[in-house]
JSON list of C-alpha atoms and ligand atoms in Angstrom, two decimals:
[
{"chain": "N", "resi": 1, "resn": "MET", "atom": "CA", "xyz": [-81.73, -93.68, 87.83]},
{"chain": "N", "resi": 2, "resn": "GLU", "atom": "CA", "xyz": [-84.44, -92.04, 89.92]},
{"chain": "N", "resi": 3, "resn": "ASN", "atom": "CA", "xyz": [-83.74, -93.30, 93.44]},
{"chain": "N", "resi": 4, "resn": "VAL", "atom": "CA", "xyz": [-87.15, -92.51, 94.97]},
{"chain": "N", "resi": 5, "resn": "THR", "atom": "CA", "xyz": [-90.08, -94.90, 94.57]},
{"chain": "N", "resi": 6, "resn": "ILE", "atom": "CA", "xyz": [-93.56, -94.06, 95.83]},
{"chain": "N", "resi": 7, "resn": "LEU", "atom": "CA", "xyz": [-95.33, -97.36, 96.41]},
{"chain": "N", "resi": 8, "resn": "ASP", "atom": "CA", "xyz": [-98.88, -96.28, 95.66]},
{"chain": "N", "resi": 9, "resn": "HIS", "atom": "CA", "xyz": [-100.48, -99.72, 95.38]},
{"chain": "N", "resi": 10, "resn": "PRO", "atom": "CA", "xyz": [-104.19, -99.49, 96.33]},
{"chain": "N", "resi": 11, "resn": "LEU", "atom": "CA", "xyz": [-103.73, -101.91, 99.25]},
{"chain": "N", "resi": 12, "resn": "ILE", "atom": "CA", "xyz": [-100.91, -99.79, 100.67]},
{"chain": "N", "resi": 13, "resn": "GLN", "atom": "CA", "xyz": [-102.94, -96.59, 100.29]},
{"chain": "N", "resi": 14, "resn": "HIS", "atom": "CA", "xyz": [-105.97, -98.20, 101.95]},
{"chain": "N", "resi": 15, "resn": "LYS", "atom": "CA", "xyz": [-103.93, -99.40, 104.92]},
{"chain": "N", "resi": 16, "resn": "ILE", "atom": "CA", "xyz": [-102.22, -96.00, 105.30]},
{"chain": "N", "resi": 17, "resn": "SER", "atom": "CA", "xyz": [-105.65, -94.36, 105.53]},
{"chain": "N", "resi": 18, "resn": "LEU", "atom": "CA", "xyz": [-106.53, -96.75, 108.38]},
{"chain": "N", "resi": 19, "resn": "LEU", "atom": "CA", "xyz": [-103.23, -95.86, 110.09]},
{"chain": "N", "resi": 20, "resn": "ARG", "atom": "CA", "xyz": [-104.02, -92.14, 109.88]},
{"chain": "N", "resi": 21, "resn": "ASP", "atom": "CA", "xyz": [-107.36, -92.56, 111.68]},
{"chain": "N", "resi": 22, "resn": "LYS", "atom": "CA", "xyz": [-106.88, -91.43, 115.28]},
{"chain": "N", "resi": 23, "resn": "ASN", "atom": "CA", "xyz": [-109.49, -94.02, 116.34]},
{"chain": "N", "resi": 24, "resn": "THR", "atom": "CA", "xyz": [-107.32, -96.93, 115.13]},
{"chain": "N", "resi": 25, "resn": "GLY", "atom": "CA", "xyz": [-106.12, -98.66, 118.32]},
{"chain": "N", "resi": 26, "resn": "THR", "atom": "CA", "xyz": [-102.64, -99.97, 119.15]},
{"chain": "N", "resi": 27, "resn": "ASN", "atom": "CA", "xyz": [-103.26, -103.58, 118.17]},
{"chain": "N", "resi": 28, "resn": "GLU", "atom": "CA", "xyz": [-104.65, -102.76, 114.73]},
{"chain": "N", "resi": 29, "resn": "PHE", "atom": "CA", "xyz": [-102.06, -100.01, 114.19]},
{"chain": "N", "resi": 30, "resn": "ARG", "atom": "CA", "xyz": [-99.22, -102.47, 114.86]},
{"chain": "N", "resi": 31, "resn": "SER", "atom": "CA", "xyz": [-100.69, -105.06, 112.48]},
{"chain": "N", "resi": 32, "resn": "LEU", "atom": "CA", "xyz": [-101.17, -102.46, 109.74]},
{"chain": "N", "resi": 33, "resn": "ILE", "atom": "CA", "xyz": [-97.57, -101.23, 110.03]},
{"chain": "N", "resi": 34, "resn": "GLU", "atom": "CA", "xyz": [-96.34, -104.82, 109.63]},
{"chain": "N", "resi": 35, "resn": "GLU", "atom": "CA", "xyz": [-98.65, -105.53, 106.66]},
{"chain": "N", "resi": 36, "resn": "ILE", "atom": "CA", "xyz": [-97.62, -102.32, 104.87]},
{"chain": "N", "resi": 37, "resn": "ALA", "atom": "CA", "xyz": [-93.94, -103.12, 105.44]},
{"chain": "N", "resi": 38, "resn": "MET", "atom": "CA", "xyz": [-94.50, -106.54, 103.86]},
{"chain": "N", "resi": 39, "resn": "LEU", "atom": "CA", "xyz": [-96.25, -105.05, 100.82]},
{"chain": "N", "resi": 40, "resn": "MET", "atom": "CA", "xyz": [-93.54, -102.40, 100.46]},
{"chain": "N", "resi": 41, "resn": "GLY", "atom": "CA", "xyz": [-90.80, -104.99, 100.94]},
{"chain": "N", "resi": 42, "resn": "TYR", "atom": "CA", "xyz": [-92.20, -107.06, 98.07]},
{"chain": "N", "resi": 43, "resn": "GLU", "atom": "CA", "xyz": [-91.46, -104.14, 95.72]},
{"chain": "N", "resi": 44, "resn": "ALA", "atom": "CA", "xyz": [-88.29, -102.90, 97.42]},
{"chain": "N", "resi": 45, "resn": "LEU", "atom": "CA", "xyz": [-86.67, -106.35, 97.12]},
{"chain": "N", "resi": 46, "resn": "ARG", "atom": "CA", "xyz": [-87.54, -106.65, 93.43]},
{"chain": "N", "resi": 47, "resn": "ASP", "atom": "CA", "xyz": [-83.86, -106.36, 92.44]},
{"chain": "N", "resi": 48, "resn": "LEU", "atom": "CA", "xyz": [-82.55, -109.14, 94.71]},
{"chain": "N", "resi": 49, "resn": "PRO", "atom": "CA", "xyz": [-80.07, -111.15, 92.65]},
{"chain": "N", "resi": 50, "resn": "LEU", "atom": "CA", "xyz": [-80.99, -114.70, 91.64]},
{"chain": "N", "resi": 51, "resn": "LYS", "atom": "CA", "xyz": [-78.84, -117.73, 90.85]},
{"chain": "N", "resi": 52, "resn": "GLU", "atom": "CA", "xyz": [-79.81, -120.90, 89.02]},
{"chain": "N", "resi": 53, "resn": "VAL", "atom": "CA", "xyz": [-79.78, -123.99, 91.23]},
{"chain": "N", "resi": 54, "resn": "GLN", "atom": "CA", "xyz": [-80.47, -127.62, 90.46]},
{"chain": "N", "resi": 55, "resn": "VAL", "atom": "CA", "xyz": [-83.71, -129.02, 91.90]},
{"chain": "N", "resi": 56, "resn": "GLU", "atom": "CA", "xyz": [-85.28, -132.45, 91.52]},
{"chain": "N", "resi": 57, "resn": "THR", "atom": "CA", "xyz": [-89.01, -132.17, 90.95]},
{"chain": "N", "resi": 58, "resn": "PRO", "atom": "CA", "xyz": [-91.16, -135.35, 91.18]},
{"chain": "N", "resi": 59, "resn": "ILE", "atom": "CA", "xyz": [-90.92, -135.39, 87.36]},
{"chain": "N", "resi": 60, "resn": "GLU", "atom": "CA", "xyz": [-87.30, -134.50, 86.49]},
{"chain": "N", "resi": 61, "resn": "THR", "atom": "CA", "xyz": [-84.19, -132.53, 87.44]},
{"chain": "N", "resi": 62, "resn": "CYS", "atom": "CA", "xyz": [-84.21, -128.87, 86.42]},
{"chain": "N", "resi": 63, "resn": "MET", "atom": "CA", "xyz": [-82.29, -125.63, 86.88]},
{"chain": "N", "resi": 64, "resn": "THR", "atom": "CA", "xyz": [-84.44, -123.02, 88.64]},
{"chain": "N", "resi": 65, "resn": "PRO", "atom": "CA", "xyz": [-83.77, -119.58, 90.22]},
{"chain": "N", "resi": 66, "resn": "MET", "atom": "CA", "xyz": [-83.26, -118.91, 93.93]},
{"chain": "N", "resi": 67, "resn": "VAL", "atom": "CA", "xyz": [-82.23, -115.73, 95.76]},
{"chain": "N", "resi": 68, "resn": "ALA", "atom": "CA", "xyz": [-78.45, -115.52, 95.74]},
{"chain": "N", "resi": 69, "resn": "GLY", "atom": "CA", "xyz": [-75.44, -113.42, 96.41]},
{"chain": "N", "resi": 70, "resn": "LYS", "atom": "CA", "xyz": [-75.65, -110.51, 98.77]},
{"chain": "N", "resi": 71, "resn": "LYS", "atom": "CA", "xyz": [-77.12, -111.25, 102.15]},
{"chain": "N", "resi": 72, "resn": "LEU", "atom": "CA", "xyz": [-79.87, -109.09, 103.53]},
{"chain": "N", "resi": 73, "resn": "ALA", "atom": "CA", "xyz": [-79.90, -107.02, 106.73]},
{"chain": "N", "resi": 74, "resn": "VAL", "atom": "CA", "xyz": [-82.95, -105.23, 108.09]},
{"chain": "N", "resi": 75, "resn": "VAL", "atom": "CA", "xyz": [-82.02, -102.27, 110.30]},
{"chain": "N", "resi": 76, "resn": "PRO", "atom": "CA", "xyz": [-84.92, -100.57, 112.10]},
{"chain": "N", "resi": 77, "resn": "ILE", "atom": "CA", "xyz": [-84.48, -97.10, 113.57]},
{"chain": "N", "resi": 78, "resn": "LEU", "atom": "CA", "xyz": [-85.71, -97.52, 117.16]},
{"chain": "N", "resi": 79, "resn": "ARG", "atom": "CA", "xyz": [-88.33, -97.42, 118.27]},
{"chain": "N", "resi": 80, "resn": "ALA", "atom": "CA", "xyz": [-90.91, -97.08, 115.53]},
{"chain": "N", "resi": 81, "resn": "GLY", "atom": "CA", "xyz": [-88.87, -98.82, 112.80]},
{"chain": "N", "resi": 82, "resn": "LEU", "atom": "CA", "xyz": [-89.14, -102.04, 114.85]},
{"chain": "N", "resi": 83, "resn": "GLY", "atom": "CA", "xyz": [-92.80, -102.28, 113.86]},
{"chain": "N", "resi": 84, "resn": "MET", "atom": "CA", "xyz": [-91.81, -102.87, 110.22]},
{"chain": "N", "resi": 85, "resn": "VAL", "atom": "CA", "xyz": [-89.24, -105.63, 110.80]},
{"chain": "N", "resi": 86, "resn": "ASN", "atom": "CA", "xyz": [-91.53, -108.68, 110.91]},
{"chain": "N", "resi": 87, "resn": "GLY", "atom": "CA", "xyz": [-93.23, -107.63, 107.68]},
{"chain": "N", "resi": 88, "resn": "ILE", "atom": "CA", "xyz": [-89.91, -107.82, 105.86]},
{"chain": "N", "resi": 89, "resn": "LEU", "atom": "CA", "xyz": [-88.78, -110.96, 107.69]},
{"chain": "N", "resi": 90, "resn": "SER", "atom": "CA", "xyz": [-91.95, -112.70, 106.52]},
{"chain": "N", "resi": 91, "resn": "LEU", "atom": "CA", "xyz": [-90.57, -112.28, 102.97]},
{"chain": "N", "resi": 92, "resn": "ALA", "atom": "CA", "xyz": [-86.90, -112.91, 103.78]},
{"chain": "N", "resi": 93, "resn": "PRO", "atom": "CA", "xyz": [-86.79, -115.02, 106.97]},
{"chain": "N", "resi": 94, "resn": "SER", "atom": "CA", "xyz": [-83.02, -115.54, 106.90]},
{"chain": "N", "resi": 95, "resn": "ALA", "atom": "CA", "xyz": [-82.22, -111.81, 106.90]},
{"chain": "N", "resi": 96, "resn": "LYS", "atom": "CA", "xyz": [-80.16, -110.60, 109.87]},
{"chain": "N", "resi": 97, "resn": "VAL", "atom": "CA", "xyz": [-81.46, -107.70, 111.99]},
{"chain": "N", "resi": 98, "resn": "GLY", "atom": "CA", "xyz": [-79.39, -104.75, 113.23]},
{"chain": "N", "resi": 99, "resn": "HIS", "atom": "CA", "xyz": [-80.65, -101.89, 115.41]},
{"chain": "N", "resi": 100, "resn": "ILE", "atom": "CA", "xyz": [-80.00, -98.16, 115.53]},
{"chain": "N", "resi": 101, "resn": "GLY", "atom": "CA", "xyz": [-81.41, -96.28, 118.52]},
{"chain": "N", "resi": 102, "resn": "LEU", "atom": "CA", "xyz": [-82.20, -92.62, 117.86]},
{"chain": "N", "resi": 103, "resn": "TYR", "atom": "CA", "xyz": [-84.60, -90.19, 119.45]},
{"chain": "N", "resi": 104, "resn": "ARG", "atom": "CA", "xyz": [-85.55, -86.68, 118.35]},
{"chain": "N", "resi": 105, "resn": "ASP", "atom": "CA", "xyz": [-84.91, -83.86, 120.80]},
{"chain": "N", "resi": 106, "resn": "GLU", "atom": "CA", "xyz": [-88.35, -82.32, 121.34]},
{"chain": "N", "resi": 107, "resn": "THR", "atom": "CA", "xyz": [-87.02, -78.75, 121.11]},
{"chain": "N", "resi": 108, "resn": "THR", "atom": "CA", "xyz": [-84.29, -78.86, 118.47]},
{"chain": "N", "resi": 109, "resn": "HIS", "atom": "CA", "xyz": [-85.81, -81.85, 116.58]},
{"chain": "N", "resi": 110, "resn": "GLU", "atom": "CA", "xyz": [-82.22, -83.10, 116.09]},
{"chain": "N", "resi": 111, "resn": "PRO", "atom": "CA", "xyz": [-81.57, -86.87, 116.46]},
{"chain": "N", "resi": 112, "resn": "HIS", "atom": "CA", "xyz": [-79.53, -88.35, 119.33]},
{"chain": "N", "resi": 113, "resn": "GLU", "atom": "CA", "xyz": [-77.98, -91.81, 119.06]},
{"chain": "N", "resi": 114, "resn": "TYR", "atom": "CA", "xyz": [-78.27, -94.20, 122.02]},
{"chain": "N", "resi": 115, "resn": "TYR", "atom": "CA", "xyz": [-77.62, -97.62, 120.42]},
{"chain": "N", "resi": 116, "resn": "CYS", "atom": "CA", "xyz": [-76.04, -99.14, 117.32]},
{"chain": "N", "resi": 117, "resn": "LYS", "atom": "CA", "xyz": [-75.49, -102.83, 116.59]},
{"chain": "N", "resi": 118, "resn": "LEU", "atom": "CA", "xyz": [-75.17, -104.11, 113.02]},
{"chain": "N", "resi": 119, "resn": "PRO", "atom": "CA", "xyz": [-74.72, -107.67, 111.68]},
{"chain": "N", "resi": 120, "resn": "ASP", "atom": "CA", "xyz": [-71.35, -108.61, 110.13]},
{"chain": "N", "resi": 121, "resn": "PRO", "atom": "CA", "xyz": [-70.14, -108.43, 107.42]},
{"chain": "N", "resi": 122, "resn": "ILE", "atom": "CA", "xyz": [-72.20, -105.29, 106.93]},
{"chain": "N", "resi": 123, "resn": "ASP", "atom": "CA", "xyz": [-70.25, -104.19, 103.83]},
{"chain": "N", "resi": 124, "resn": "GLN", "atom": "CA", "xyz": [-71.43, -107.30, 101.93]},
{"chain": "N", "resi": 125, "resn": "ARG", "atom": "CA", "xyz": [-75.12, -107.00, 102.75]},
{"chain": "N", "resi": 126, "resn": "THR", "atom": "CA", "xyz": [-78.06, -105.26, 101.16]},
{"chain": "N", "resi": 127, "resn": "ILE", "atom": "CA", "xyz": [-79.30, -103.16, 104.09]},
{"chain": "N", "resi": 128, "resn": "VAL", "atom": "CA", "xyz": [-82.98, -102.20, 104.42]},
{"chain": "N", "resi": 129, "resn": "VAL", "atom": "CA", "xyz": [-83.35, -99.36, 106.94]},
{"chain": "N", "resi": 130, "resn": "THR", "atom": "CA", "xyz": [-86.90, -99.06, 108.26]},
{"chain": "N", "resi": 131, "resn": "ASP", "atom": "CA", "xyz": [-88.72, -96.17, 109.93]},
{"chain": "N", "resi": 132, "resn": "PRO", "atom": "CA", "xyz": [-92.42, -95.42, 109.38]},
{"chain": "N", "resi": 133, "resn": "MET", "atom": "CA", "xyz": [-91.83, -91.64, 109.45]},
{"chain": "N", "resi": 134, "resn": "LEU", "atom": "CA", "xyz": [-89.44, -89.40, 107.49]},
{"chain": "N", "resi": 135, "resn": "ALA", "atom": "CA", "xyz": [-90.15, -85.95, 108.95]},
{"chain": "N", "resi": 136, "resn": "THR", "atom": "CA", "xyz": [-87.20, -83.48, 109.04]},
{"chain": "N", "resi": 137, "resn": "GLY", "atom": "CA", "xyz": [-85.00, -86.33, 107.79]},
{"chain": "N", "resi": 138, "resn": "GLY", "atom": "CA", "xyz": [-82.57, -85.89, 110.70]},
{"chain": "N", "resi": 139, "resn": "SER", "atom": "CA", "xyz": [-83.02, -89.44, 112.04]},
{"chain": "N", "resi": 140, "resn": "ALA", "atom": "CA", "xyz": [-82.76, -91.15, 108.64]},
{"chain": "N", "resi": 141, "resn": "VAL", "atom": "CA", "xyz": [-79.67, -89.14, 107.63]},
{"chain": "N", "resi": 142, "resn": "ALA", "atom": "CA", "xyz": [-77.96, -89.88, 110.98]},
{"chain": "N", "resi": 143, "resn": "ALA", "atom": "CA", "xyz": [-78.83, -93.60, 110.81]},
{"chain": "N", "resi": 144, "resn": "ILE", "atom": "CA", "xyz": [-77.43, -93.93, 107.30]},
{"chain": "N", "resi": 145, "resn": "ASP", "atom": "CA", "xyz": [-74.33, -91.93, 108.31]},
{"chain": "N", "resi": 146, "resn": "PHE", "atom": "CA", "xyz": [-73.71, -94.54, 111.06]},
{"chain": "N", "resi": 147, "resn": "ILE", "atom": "CA", "xyz": [-74.28, -97.46, 108.71]},
{"chain": "N", "resi": 148, "resn": "LYS", "atom": "CA", "xyz": [-71.83, -96.02, 106.18]},
{"chain": "N", "resi": 149, "resn": "GLN", "atom": "CA", "xyz": [-69.27, -95.33, 108.94]},
{"chain": "N", "resi": 150, "resn": "HIS", "atom": "CA", "xyz": [-69.54, -99.04, 109.86]},
{"chain": "N", "resi": 151, "resn": "GLY", "atom": "CA", "xyz": [-68.90, -100.00, 106.20]},
{"chain": "N", "resi": 152, "resn": "GLY", "atom": "CA", "xyz": [-72.45, -100.35, 104.81]},
{"chain": "N", "resi": 153, "resn": "LYS", "atom": "CA", "xyz": [-72.59, -99.75, 101.05]},
{"chain": "N", "resi": 154, "resn": "THR", "atom": "CA", "xyz": [-75.84, -101.00, 99.53]},
{"chain": "N", "resi": 155, "resn": "ILE", "atom": "CA", "xyz": [-78.62, -99.23, 101.41]},
{"chain": "N", "resi": 156, "resn": "LYS", "atom": "CA", "xyz": [-82.38, -98.97, 100.92]},
{"chain": "N", "resi": 157, "resn": "PHE", "atom": "CA", "xyz": [-84.46, -96.70, 103.15]},
{"chain": "N", "resi": 158, "resn": "MET", "atom": "CA", "xyz": [-88.12, -97.63, 103.60]},
{"chain": "N", "resi": 159, "resn": "CYS", "atom": "CA", "xyz": [-90.69, -95.33, 105.24]},
{"chain": "N", "resi": 160, "resn": "ILE", "atom": "CA", "xyz": [-94.47, -95.35, 105.23]},
{"chain": "N", "resi": 161, "resn": "ILE", "atom": "CA", "xyz": [-95.06, -91.58, 105.31]},
{"chain": "N", "resi": 162, "resn": "ALA", "atom": "CA", "xyz": [-92.59, -88.89, 104.25]},
{"chain": "N", "resi": 163, "resn": "ALA", "atom": "CA", "xyz": [-92.63, -85.10, 104.36]},
{"chain": "N", "resi": 164, "resn": "PRO", "atom": "CA", "xyz": [-91.19, -83.24, 101.36]},
{"chain": "N", "resi": 165, "resn": "GLU", "atom": "CA", "xyz": [-88.67, -81.50, 103.68]},
{"chain": "N", "resi": 166, "resn": "GLY", "atom": "CA", "xyz": [-87.26, -84.81, 104.95]},
{"chain": "N", "resi": 167, "resn": "LEU", "atom": "CA", "xyz": [-87.17, -86.42, 101.52]},
{"chain": "N", "resi": 168, "resn": "LYS", "atom": "CA", "xyz": [-85.17, -83.48, 100.13]},
{"chain": "N", "resi": 169, "resn": "ARG", "atom": "CA", "xyz": [-82.70, -83.62, 103.05]},
{"chain": "N", "resi": 170, "resn": "LEU", "atom": "CA", "xyz": [-82.22, -87.40, 102.76]},
{"chain": "N", "resi": 171, "resn": "LYS", "atom": "CA", "xyz": [-81.72, -87.29, 98.98]},
{"chain": "N", "resi": 172, "resn": "GLU", "atom": "CA", "xyz": [-79.15, -84.50, 99.31]},
{"chain": "N", "resi": 173, "resn": "ALA", "atom": "CA", "xyz": [-77.24, -86.19, 102.14]},
{"chain": "N", "resi": 174, "resn": "HIS", "atom": "CA", "xyz": [-77.30, -89.70, 100.62]},
{"chain": "N", "resi": 175, "resn": "PRO", "atom": "CA", "xyz": [-77.87, -89.54, 96.85]},
{"chain": "N", "resi": 176, "resn": "ASP", "atom": "CA", "xyz": [-76.55, -93.11, 96.47]},
{"chain": "N", "resi": 177, "resn": "ILE", "atom": "CA", "xyz": [-79.33, -94.92, 98.38]},
{"chain": "N", "resi": 178, "resn": "GLN", "atom": "CA", "xyz": [-82.71, -96.19, 97.20]},
{"chain": "N", "resi": 179, "resn": "ILE", "atom": "CA", "xyz": [-85.70, -94.63, 98.96]},
{"chain": "N", "resi": 180, "resn": "TYR", "atom": "CA", "xyz": [-89.14, -96.29, 99.16]},
{"chain": "N", "resi": 181, "resn": "ILE", "atom": "CA", "xyz": [-92.15, -94.31, 100.41]},
{"chain": "N", "resi": 182, "resn": "GLY", "atom": "CA", "xyz": [-95.77, -95.29, 100.98]},
{"chain": "N", "resi": 183, "resn": "HIS", "atom": "CA", "xyz": [-97.15, -91.75, 100.76]},
{"chain": "N", "resi": 184, "resn": "LEU", "atom": "CA", "xyz": [-95.58, -88.31, 100.37]},
{"chain": "N", "resi": 185, "resn": "ASP", "atom": "CA", "xyz": [-97.54, -85.98, 102.66]},
{"chain": "N", "resi": 186, "resn": "ARG", "atom": "CA", "xyz": [-98.02, -82.20, 102.42]},
{"chain": "N", "resi": 187, "resn": "GLU", "atom": "CA", "xyz": [-95.65, -80.59, 104.94]},
{"chain": "N", "resi": 188, "resn": "LEU", "atom": "CA", "xyz": [-94.27, -80.40, 108.47]},
{"chain": "N", "resi": 189, "resn": "ASN", "atom": "CA", "xyz": [-95.95, -78.30, 111.15]},
{"chain": "N", "resi": 190, "resn": "GLU", "atom": "CA", "xyz": [-94.10, -76.01, 113.60]},
{"chain": "N", "resi": 191, "resn": "ASP", "atom": "CA", "xyz": [-93.45, -79.02, 115.91]},
{"chain": "N", "resi": 192, "resn": "ALA", "atom": "CA", "xyz": [-91.91, -80.95, 112.99]},
{"chain": "N", "resi": 193, "resn": "TYR", "atom": "CA", "xyz": [-94.85, -83.38, 112.83]},
{"chain": "N", "resi": 194, "resn": "ILE", "atom": "CA", "xyz": [-95.97, -84.56, 109.39]},
{"chain": "N", "resi": 195, "resn": "CYS", "atom": "CA", "xyz": [-99.32, -83.15, 108.14]},
{"chain": "N", "resi": 196, "resn": "PRO", "atom": "CA", "xyz": [-101.71, -84.82, 107.78]},
{"chain": "N", "resi": 197, "resn": "GLY", "atom": "CA", "xyz": [-99.49, -87.70, 108.96]},
{"chain": "N", "resi": 198, "resn": "LEU", "atom": "CA", "xyz": [-100.55, -90.17, 111.62]},
{"chain": "N", "resi": 199, "resn": "GLY", "atom": "CA", "xyz": [-99.22, -88.60, 114.82]},
{"chain": "N", "resi": 200, "resn": "ASP", "atom": "CA", "xyz": [-96.34, -90.12, 116.79]},
{"chain": "N", "resi": 201, "resn": "ALA", "atom": "CA", "xyz": [-95.64, -93.50, 115.21]},
{"chain": "N", "resi": 202, "resn": "GLY", "atom": "CA", "xyz": [-93.64, -94.87, 118.15]},
{"chain": "N", "resi": 203, "resn": "ASP", "atom": "CA", "xyz": [-96.34, -94.00, 120.66]},
{"chain": "N", "resi": 204, "resn": "ARG", "atom": "CA", "xyz": [-99.07, -95.47, 118.47]},
{"chain": "N", "resi": 205, "resn": "ILE", "atom": "CA", "xyz": [-97.17, -98.75, 117.89]},
{"chain": "N", "resi": 206, "resn": "PHE", "atom": "CA", "xyz": [-96.19, -99.26, 121.51]},
{"chain": "N", "resi": 207, "resn": "GLY", "atom": "CA", "xyz": [-99.20, -97.67, 123.23]},
{"chain": "N", "resi": 208, "resn": "THR", "atom": "CA", "xyz": [-97.10, -95.05, 125.04]},
{"chain": "N", "resi": 209, "resn": "LYS", "atom": "CA", "xyz": [-97.70, -91.32, 125.27]},
{"chain": "F", "resi": 1, "resn": "PRP", "atom": "C1", "xyz": [-89.77, -90.62, 115.14]},
{"chain": "F", "resi": 1, "resn": "PRP", "atom": "C2", "xyz": [-89.81, -91.51, 113.92]},
{"chain": "F", "resi": 1, "resn": "PRP", "atom": "C3", "xyz": [-88.50, -91.21, 113.27]},
{"chain": "F", "resi": 1, "resn": "PRP", "atom": "C4", "xyz": [-88.29, -89.75, 113.58]},
{"chain": "F", "resi": 1, "resn": "PRP", "atom": "C5", "xyz": [-88.61, -88.97, 112.34]},
{"chain": "F", "resi": 1, "resn": "PRP", "atom": "O1", "xyz": [-89.01, -91.18, 116.13]},
{"chain": "F", "resi": 1, "resn": "PRP", "atom": "O2", "xyz": [-89.98, -92.86, 114.21]},
{"chain": "F", "resi": 1, "resn": "PRP", "atom": "O3", "xyz": [-87.42, -91.98, 113.79]},
{"chain": "F", "resi": 1, "resn": "PRP", "atom": "O4", "xyz": [-89.21, -89.43, 114.63]},
{"chain": "F", "resi": 1, "resn": "PRP", "atom": "O5", "xyz": [-88.35, -87.64, 112.54]},
{"chain": "F", "resi": 1, "resn": "PRP", "atom": "P1", "xyz": [-87.19, -86.86, 111.78]},
{"chain": "F", "resi": 1, "resn": "PRP", "atom": "O6", "xyz": [-87.27, -87.23, 110.34]},
{"chain": "F", "resi": 1, "resn": "PRP", "atom": "O7", "xyz": [-87.53, -85.41, 112.03]},
{"chain": "F", "resi": 1, "resn": "PRP", "atom": "O8", "xyz": [-85.88, -87.24, 112.43]},
{"chain": "F", "resi": 1, "resn": "PRP", "atom": "P2", "xyz": [-88.85, -90.52, 117.59]},
{"chain": "F", "resi": 1, "resn": "PRP", "atom": "O9", "xyz": [-87.62, -89.67, 117.62]},
{"chain": "F", "resi": 1, "resn": "PRP", "atom": "O10", "xyz": [-90.12, -89.88, 118.01]},
{"chain": "F", "resi": 1, "resn": "PRP", "atom": "O11", "xyz": [-88.51, -91.76, 118.49]},
{"chain": "F", "resi": 1, "resn": "PRP", "atom": "P3", "xyz": [-89.39, -93.07, 118.82]},
{"chain": "F", "resi": 1, "resn": "PRP", "atom": "O12", "xyz": [-89.46, -93.91, 117.55]},
{"chain": "F", "resi": 1, "resn": "PRP", "atom": "O13", "xyz": [-88.59, -93.73, 119.89]},
{"chain": "F", "resi": 1, "resn": "PRP", "atom": "O14", "xyz": [-90.76, -92.63, 119.28]},
{"chain": "F", "resi": 2, "resn": "URA", "atom": "N1", "xyz": [-92.19, -88.66, 114.10]},
{"chain": "F", "resi": 2, "resn": "URA", "atom": "C1", "xyz": [-93.43, -89.19, 114.16]},
{"chain": "F", "resi": 2, "resn": "URA", "atom": "O1", "xyz": [-93.63, -90.25, 114.75]},
{"chain": "F", "resi": 2, "resn": "URA", "atom": "N2", "xyz": [-94.42, -88.53, 113.55]},
{"chain": "F", "resi": 2, "resn": "URA", "atom": "C2", "xyz": [-94.24, -87.36, 112.89]},
{"chain": "F", "resi": 2, "resn": "URA", "atom": "O2", "xyz": [-95.20, -86.81, 112.33]},
{"chain": "F", "resi": 2, "resn": "URA", "atom": "C3", "xyz": [-92.94, -86.84, 112.85]},
{"chain": "F", "resi": 2, "resn": "URA", "atom": "C4", "xyz": [-91.93, -87.51, 113.46]}
]
């Protein structure tokens, strides 16, 4: 099964174009990230298992499906992945939230871990890892390495913009995960920024520089 899905719904594409605009301010940028995560989550959670439960309607008793089985965990890669969490929680409010703190070294572009806390039992959960940007792929690969070391098995990675270089690296390192992308951009520049991209996602979400 092809494990990469490009979620090219017109609403997602429209909102990504607004994100790219350098004149989009912090408040709107943050809202757009959350809305896109919600729209992407709707598709990415399409395979959640259902079970039939008994419900009494005002008319009669019936069997009707509800989400069952595996519990959900949303795991943002700090900082920028945090911006996507509420979008997914608006669809699945009882999901637990873990955190993985990584930052990219500005010279080597390699990720460094500074925090990891995951909800138990992680091995029994469907885990949605969020990060708006998949650039070299170093951060996503390292985050999923950590999750697997902690016992995580069923993993979906969701990003808003990906570079071909990062997608290739992530697919090679973790061929068993599902990858959801809003838009596949052209390439990385010499500073490992995505082109055309949207700049530094963390800085734009949190208003830092
Ligand atoms: C950004 C982004 C990803 C990473 C992608 O985070 O949010 O985590 O870069 O780059 P990569 O694919 O080359 O690893 P950054 O390290 O800037 O940290 P921040 O979210 O705290 O700003
Ligand atoms: N991280 C970002 O926030 N933006 C990029 O273009 C690359 C990495």
